[in-house]
Amino acid sequence: MPISVCDRLAQLADIGGGEHGITRRAFTRDEYRARELIAGWARELACDVVQDRIGNLFVRRPGRDEGPALMFGSHLDTVVDGGAYDGAYGVVGGLCALEWMVEHGVETRRPLELAAWTGEEGSRFAVGCLGSAVYVGWEKIDDALELRDDDGVTVREAVAAQDGLLANVCVRGEFPRPAGYAELHIEQGPVLERAGIPLGVVTAIAGMYRYDVRVTGEAGHAGTVPMSVRREAFCGAAELALALETAARDIGECVATIGYVDVRPNQTNIISGEVACRIDARSVDGARLVEIDRRLHRSAGDIARRRGVGIEVECFETRVPSPLDAQLQSIVRETLDAHAWPHLAMSSGAVHDAMCLAAIAPAAMLFVPSVGGASHVGHERTEPVDLERGVAAFTQALLAIDRRL
Ligand code: GLV
Ligand code: MN
Ligand code: MN
């Protein structure tokens, strides 16, 4: 008896759920439990489960031929206080696609491989798409294993800890190149809902630059140091945030966010001496990212000089915009047309594991609407009818890709 995508998502949502949302950061007990749940469901479908050294989990179903697999999937980790659908939908939806094929006795030409990629959100180890970036060679495995979380724990230590990799699951040493890759995901924005169209075929994924910024001023007594001689780190950081906001608005079709700020010593009656923050800037147009990078460095220099504070800006992650494969897009569009499922061509402002996979294989993405466009928040939601339709459309798209690629 098949388990519906909504029931599976509800079971997954119980893992890591809290008052404000769901938190499943990479290599934590809850992320491990999520993997266990997927692995258990995979075994019920008589599929093999393997993982690699960075913790990517693969569910394999043989095809008629051997050779490179048709891969699909998404991620099980979440942002802090995130929703039940981002990433989870792509993994669970992929599993439902496999289940449909098993139930209907449908064989594929190629082996199928459902992936649950490690640490897509970067909510523990800062680098986004950690597992898929290692898989495609953007990050070297040995460097990735040395990344530290905010408590100083390395990926290597987290992997070695009891919760790192699933017990009793074989670890695959290589990162075999797939024949193609497809990812089912919630849109995470308002475009489909506003257009009243249930499916989005993704044309390109935005590029992203991420920076560590350290502003150094001078801590002091909040009551005694005159305004004229202060060097307040927080004010320097705040001015940089506003300059960045203006730059993103001026440049257009790009977004910039300072979502992480750490103020020291963070006391009501002490002038801030140091601020660490992170910037996340995105656009589907690489030239706009280059321009925001230029404006950021220029503003940092101006503000530092004028305020007498130090501002260091270090780019720690650079992802160029990723156009998705034209042939796969038309296969997906034609499949949706054949079933009279309306669809829209659209770009993605969120990054996805498909961005990395697109570097080594033809890649496609299918979106379903997000209620109110909300995502990365606990109340993220997609209507059950849209979730079900998305899985049905994705299943048929996978079969079409297998036939035609
Ligand atoms: C991940 O969802 C991201 O776009 O940051
Ligand atoms: Mn996601
Ligand atoms: Mn996300």
XYZ file of C-alpha atoms and ligand atoms in Angstrom:
412
model
C 0.000 0.000 0.000
C 1.716 3.234 -1.115
C 2.309 5.928 1.513
C 1.315 9.346 0.221
C 3.864 12.097 -0.174
C 1.993 14.136 2.445
C 2.102 11.300 5.006
C 5.786 10.767 4.404
C 6.494 14.491 4.743
C 4.490 14.596 7.973
C 6.574 11.745 9.416
C 9.777 13.511 8.430
C 8.526 16.785 9.915
C 8.336 15.104 13.337
C 12.111 14.809 13.299
C 13.734 18.004 14.555
C 10.446 19.836 14.977
C 10.427 22.648 17.556
C 8.283 25.575 18.612
C 9.292 27.814 15.698
C 10.017 25.299 12.971
C 12.179 22.346 12.044
C 15.916 22.228 12.703
C 17.927 19.387 11.195
C 21.500 20.528 10.756
C 24.065 18.355 8.981
C 25.416 15.392 10.942
C 23.206 15.869 13.971
C 21.137 13.203 15.647
C 17.984 14.497 13.948
C 19.516 14.563 10.497
C 20.684 10.994 11.126
C 17.165 9.965 12.105
C 15.827 11.531 8.901
C 18.322 9.484 6.888
C 17.311 6.354 8.762
C 13.681 6.959 7.890
C 14.514 7.332 4.189
C 16.781 4.269 4.252
C 14.006 2.223 5.890
C 11.490 3.262 3.234
C 14.033 2.520 0.505
C 14.530 -1.027 1.788
C 10.783 -1.590 1.770
C 11.010 -0.908 -1.973
C 13.854 -3.448 -2.237
C 16.281 -0.681 -3.216
C 19.943 -0.638 -2.186
C 21.179 2.098 0.108
C 24.752 3.404 -0.122
C 26.468 6.528 1.149
C 29.747 8.298 0.452
C 32.444 9.796 2.688
C 30.726 13.168 2.976
C 27.468 11.513 3.990
C 25.511 11.788 0.748
C 22.950 8.991 0.833
C 21.886 7.132 -2.315
C 18.926 4.851 -2.917
C 19.576 2.682 -5.966
C 17.191 0.819 -8.236
C 18.786 -1.168 -11.058
C 17.887 -0.450 -14.650
C 17.803 -2.778 -17.673
C 21.299 -1.601 -18.594
C 24.270 -0.953 -16.385
C 26.209 2.256 -16.681
C 25.722 5.768 -15.388
C 22.580 6.282 -13.326
C 19.835 8.807 -13.807
C 20.107 10.657 -10.535
C 17.539 12.766 -8.721
C 17.052 14.048 -5.204
C 17.495 16.949 -2.839
C 18.442 17.369 0.849
C 17.215 16.411 4.329
C 18.981 19.105 6.339
C 17.169 22.347 7.128
C 17.942 25.903 8.119
C 17.420 26.706 11.803
C 13.649 26.859 12.418
C 12.952 25.970 8.799
C 9.990 24.301 7.132
C 8.868 20.776 6.364
C 9.210 20.968 2.569
C 12.476 22.614 1.539
C 14.674 19.722 0.427
C 12.524 17.104 2.154
C 9.979 17.297 -0.663
C 12.588 16.451 -3.296
C 13.854 13.414 -1.368
C 10.430 12.142 -0.347
C 8.963 12.975 -3.768
C 11.815 11.039 -5.394
C 11.047 8.103 -3.136
C 7.376 8.257 -4.125
C 8.467 8.244 -7.780
C 10.459 5.063 -7.137
C 7.507 3.569 -5.276
C 5.194 4.337 -8.208
C 7.562 2.557 -10.585
C 7.807 -0.471 -8.287
C 4.003 -0.615 -7.828
C 3.390 -0.320 -11.588
C 6.216 -2.693 -12.536
C 7.877 0.033 -14.615
C 11.511 -0.623 -15.433
C 13.934 1.998 -16.575
C 16.773 1.721 -19.051
C 19.267 3.303 -16.681
C 19.793 2.584 -13.008
C 17.976 5.154 -10.902
C 19.673 6.784 -7.970
C 17.845 8.958 -5.458
C 20.272 11.212 -3.578
C 19.842 12.907 -0.207
C 22.699 15.402 -0.348
C 24.545 16.373 2.820
C 24.374 19.873 4.269
C 22.713 21.785 1.410
C 21.665 24.626 3.677
C 25.079 25.442 5.103
C 23.295 25.933 8.410
C 26.002 24.095 10.328
C 29.197 24.304 8.260
C 28.580 27.662 6.473
C 29.400 26.294 2.980
C 26.147 25.605 1.137
C 25.537 22.449 -0.914
C 28.412 20.788 0.920
C 27.670 17.215 -0.143
C 26.916 17.944 -3.779
C 29.853 20.385 -4.074
C 32.197 17.645 -2.877
C 30.489 15.151 -5.175
C 31.176 17.243 -8.278
C 34.690 18.258 -7.176
C 34.014 21.936 -6.366
C 35.150 21.263 -2.819
C 37.973 18.800 -2.152
C 36.825 16.088 0.231
C 39.875 16.526 2.486
C 39.305 20.309 2.753
C 35.581 19.822 3.329
C 36.290 17.394 6.170
C 38.249 20.138 7.948
C 35.461 22.755 7.838
C 34.341 23.790 11.326
C 30.932 24.613 12.701
C 30.433 27.572 15.074
C 31.440 25.338 18.017
C 34.725 24.392 16.362
C 33.653 20.825 15.481
C 35.037 19.708 12.115
C 33.069 17.809 9.499
C 35.561 14.964 9.998
C 34.736 14.834 13.709
C 31.016 15.063 13.028
C 31.241 12.247 10.483
C 33.295 10.113 12.860
C 30.832 10.675 15.685
C 28.054 8.192 16.115
C 25.602 10.377 14.211
C 27.779 10.984 11.144
C 27.079 8.247 8.638
C 24.327 5.667 8.788
C 25.387 2.481 10.524
C 25.557 -0.725 8.477
C 25.352 1.089 5.149
C 28.132 0.543 2.676
C 30.341 3.590 1.953
C 31.083 4.172 -1.732
C 34.591 5.486 -2.308
C 34.006 7.188 -5.659
C 31.724 9.907 -6.940
C 30.444 8.387 -10.212
C 29.210 10.822 -12.849
C 25.478 10.394 -13.475
C 23.896 10.360 -16.935
C 21.593 13.175 -15.856
C 20.160 14.813 -12.752
C 16.669 16.066 -11.871
C 15.454 17.781 -8.710
C 11.921 18.334 -7.461
C 11.590 21.278 -5.068
C 9.158 23.778 -3.644
C 9.507 27.164 -5.313
C 10.207 29.058 -2.053
C 8.922 32.277 -3.627
C 5.598 33.727 -4.831
C 5.854 33.447 -8.632
C 3.812 30.290 -9.295
C 1.136 31.132 -6.746
C 0.686 34.647 -8.155
C 0.530 33.291 -11.702
C -1.933 30.557 -10.649
C 0.255 27.942 -12.354
C 1.008 24.679 -10.532
C 4.426 23.751 -11.954
C 7.642 25.618 -12.747
C 10.346 24.380 -15.111
C 13.588 25.972 -13.978
C 15.759 27.681 -16.569
C 18.696 28.730 -14.364
C 19.806 28.856 -10.733
C 21.113 32.114 -9.316
C 24.814 32.478 -8.585
C 25.803 33.362 -5.044
C 28.722 35.128 -3.392
C 29.107 34.765 0.366
C 31.408 36.810 2.560
C 32.731 36.849 6.103
C 32.992 40.440 7.320
C 34.839 41.545 10.465
C 34.417 45.107 11.669
C 36.824 46.158 14.409
C 36.284 49.286 16.480
C 36.976 50.088 20.095
C 34.893 48.849 23.023
C 34.288 51.324 25.837
C 31.904 52.748 28.412
C 28.489 53.554 26.929
C 28.055 56.504 29.273
C 31.409 58.222 29.228
C 32.966 58.041 25.755
C 31.883 61.143 23.773
C 30.189 60.511 20.432
C 32.913 62.475 18.628
C 35.672 59.996 19.494
C 33.825 56.713 19.277
C 34.754 53.939 16.893
C 31.675 51.753 17.180
C 31.984 48.455 15.330
C 28.226 47.923 15.171
C 27.603 51.312 13.516
C 30.226 50.479 10.872
C 28.512 47.153 10.210
C 25.084 48.802 10.120
C 26.257 51.377 7.597
C 27.747 48.625 5.465
C 24.410 46.760 5.581
C 22.561 49.845 4.339
C 25.153 50.475 1.618
C 24.702 46.902 0.466
C 20.926 47.261 0.432
C 21.220 50.402 -1.715
C 23.690 48.689 -4.048
C 21.398 45.676 -4.583
C 18.442 47.965 -5.296
C 20.471 50.139 -7.696
C 21.908 47.174 -9.571
C 18.526 45.426 -9.837
C 17.741 41.730 -10.348
C 20.037 40.852 -7.504
C 19.545 40.447 -3.763
C 21.903 40.875 -0.827
C 21.319 39.818 2.773
C 23.110 40.145 6.087
C 21.297 37.446 8.040
C 24.060 36.568 10.501
C 25.496 39.158 12.873
C 27.606 38.562 15.980
C 28.201 41.695 18.059
C 30.901 41.714 20.759
C 30.635 42.103 23.653
C 26.881 42.518 23.032
C 26.122 44.353 26.287
C 23.730 47.238 26.780
C 26.272 49.525 28.438
C 29.366 48.695 26.386
C 30.231 50.214 23.007
C 30.595 47.382 20.498
C 34.235 46.579 19.839
C 33.847 43.939 17.165
C 31.209 42.654 14.795
C 31.372 39.533 12.683
C 28.715 39.175 10.015
C 28.054 37.205 6.863
C 26.798 38.519 3.551
C 24.878 36.464 1.000
C 24.446 38.079 -2.448
C 22.691 36.432 -5.391
C 21.702 36.976 -9.005
C 21.073 34.868 -12.085
C 23.227 37.407 -13.945
C 26.934 36.954 -13.185
C 27.757 40.563 -14.190
C 25.439 41.867 -11.457
C 27.232 39.733 -8.884
C 30.564 41.158 -10.015
C 29.100 44.655 -9.661
C 27.761 44.050 -6.154
C 31.148 42.636 -5.179
C 32.789 45.847 -6.445
C 30.313 48.082 -4.588
C 30.725 46.048 -1.379
C 34.505 46.454 -1.357
C 34.254 50.152 -2.225
C 31.733 50.820 0.566
C 33.781 48.833 3.086
C 36.863 50.959 2.278
C 34.906 54.264 2.480
C 33.173 53.380 5.765
C 36.372 52.119 7.382
C 38.258 55.329 6.503
C 35.479 57.676 7.580
C 34.731 55.895 10.869
C 38.247 54.861 11.799
C 37.230 51.218 12.107
C 38.775 48.165 10.488
C 36.636 46.290 7.958
C 37.895 43.027 6.523
C 35.821 41.395 3.798
C 36.594 37.836 2.785
C 34.649 35.962 0.141
C 34.345 32.344 1.293
C 31.947 30.965 -1.302
C 31.566 31.825 -4.987
C 28.942 30.097 -7.078
C 28.406 31.299 -10.603
C 24.859 31.265 -12.047
C 23.972 27.833 -13.438
C 21.815 27.613 -16.544
C 20.018 24.259 -16.566
C 20.162 21.915 -19.529
C 18.077 23.000 -22.533
C 17.329 19.452 -23.736
C 16.166 18.321 -20.299
C 14.019 21.421 -19.949
C 12.249 20.613 -23.212
C 11.793 16.954 -22.241
C 10.195 18.087 -18.971
C 8.020 20.718 -20.705
C 6.825 18.239 -23.328
C 5.994 15.676 -20.629
C 3.922 18.245 -18.743
C 2.176 19.293 -21.973
C 1.357 15.680 -22.776
C -0.491 15.407 -19.448
C -2.061 18.877 -19.749
C -0.237 20.077 -16.636
C 0.210 23.856 -16.964
C 3.733 25.116 -16.335
C 5.867 28.226 -16.288
C 9.530 28.705 -17.204
C 11.283 30.460 -14.324
C 14.654 30.989 -12.719
C 15.511 30.056 -9.130
C 16.755 32.626 -6.621
C 17.410 29.862 -4.102
C 20.423 27.666 -4.649
C 20.009 23.921 -4.989
C 22.112 20.808 -5.280
C 21.144 20.831 -8.978
C 23.459 23.836 -9.337
C 26.438 21.599 -8.507
C 25.210 18.584 -10.458
C 24.744 20.801 -13.531
C 28.547 21.076 -13.634
C 28.971 17.356 -14.398
C 25.684 16.255 -16.012
C 22.635 17.643 -17.796
C 20.359 18.861 -14.986
C 16.720 19.920 -14.670
C 14.457 21.162 -11.873
C 10.719 21.145 -11.320
C 9.042 23.535 -8.869
C 5.683 23.439 -7.110
C 4.069 26.542 -5.534
C 4.824 27.741 -2.007
C 1.850 29.166 -0.115
C 2.449 32.908 0.287
C 5.911 32.387 -1.194
C 7.135 31.578 2.342
C 10.226 29.442 2.882
C 13.125 29.094 5.358
C 10.465 29.685 8.022
C 8.447 27.291 10.155
C 5.161 28.092 8.407
C 6.493 27.128 4.938
C 3.736 25.192 3.197
C 2.616 23.726 -0.118
C -0.950 22.570 -0.730
C -1.332 18.745 -0.729
C -2.842 18.826 -4.227
C 0.250 20.642 -5.503
C 2.560 18.202 -3.721
C 0.761 15.224 -5.263
C 0.689 16.755 -8.735
C 4.369 17.613 -8.469
C 5.281 14.009 -7.656
C 3.154 12.653 -10.522
C 4.699 15.143 -12.953
C 8.211 14.467 -11.702
C 7.740 10.693 -12.017
C 6.646 11.040 -15.645
C 9.453 13.506 -16.339
C 12.037 11.059 -14.953
C 10.699 8.291 -17.182
C 10.774 10.602 -20.203
C 14.329 11.675 -19.430
C 15.346 8.014 -19.101
C 13.802 7.259 -22.514
C 15.072 10.288 -24.406
C 18.382 11.412 -22.902
C 19.310 27.299 0.252
O 18.141 26.997 0.302
C 19.666 28.618 -0.163
O 19.203 29.052 -1.242
O 20.391 29.269 0.588
Mn 16.347 23.361 -0.654
Mn 16.826 26.030 1.782
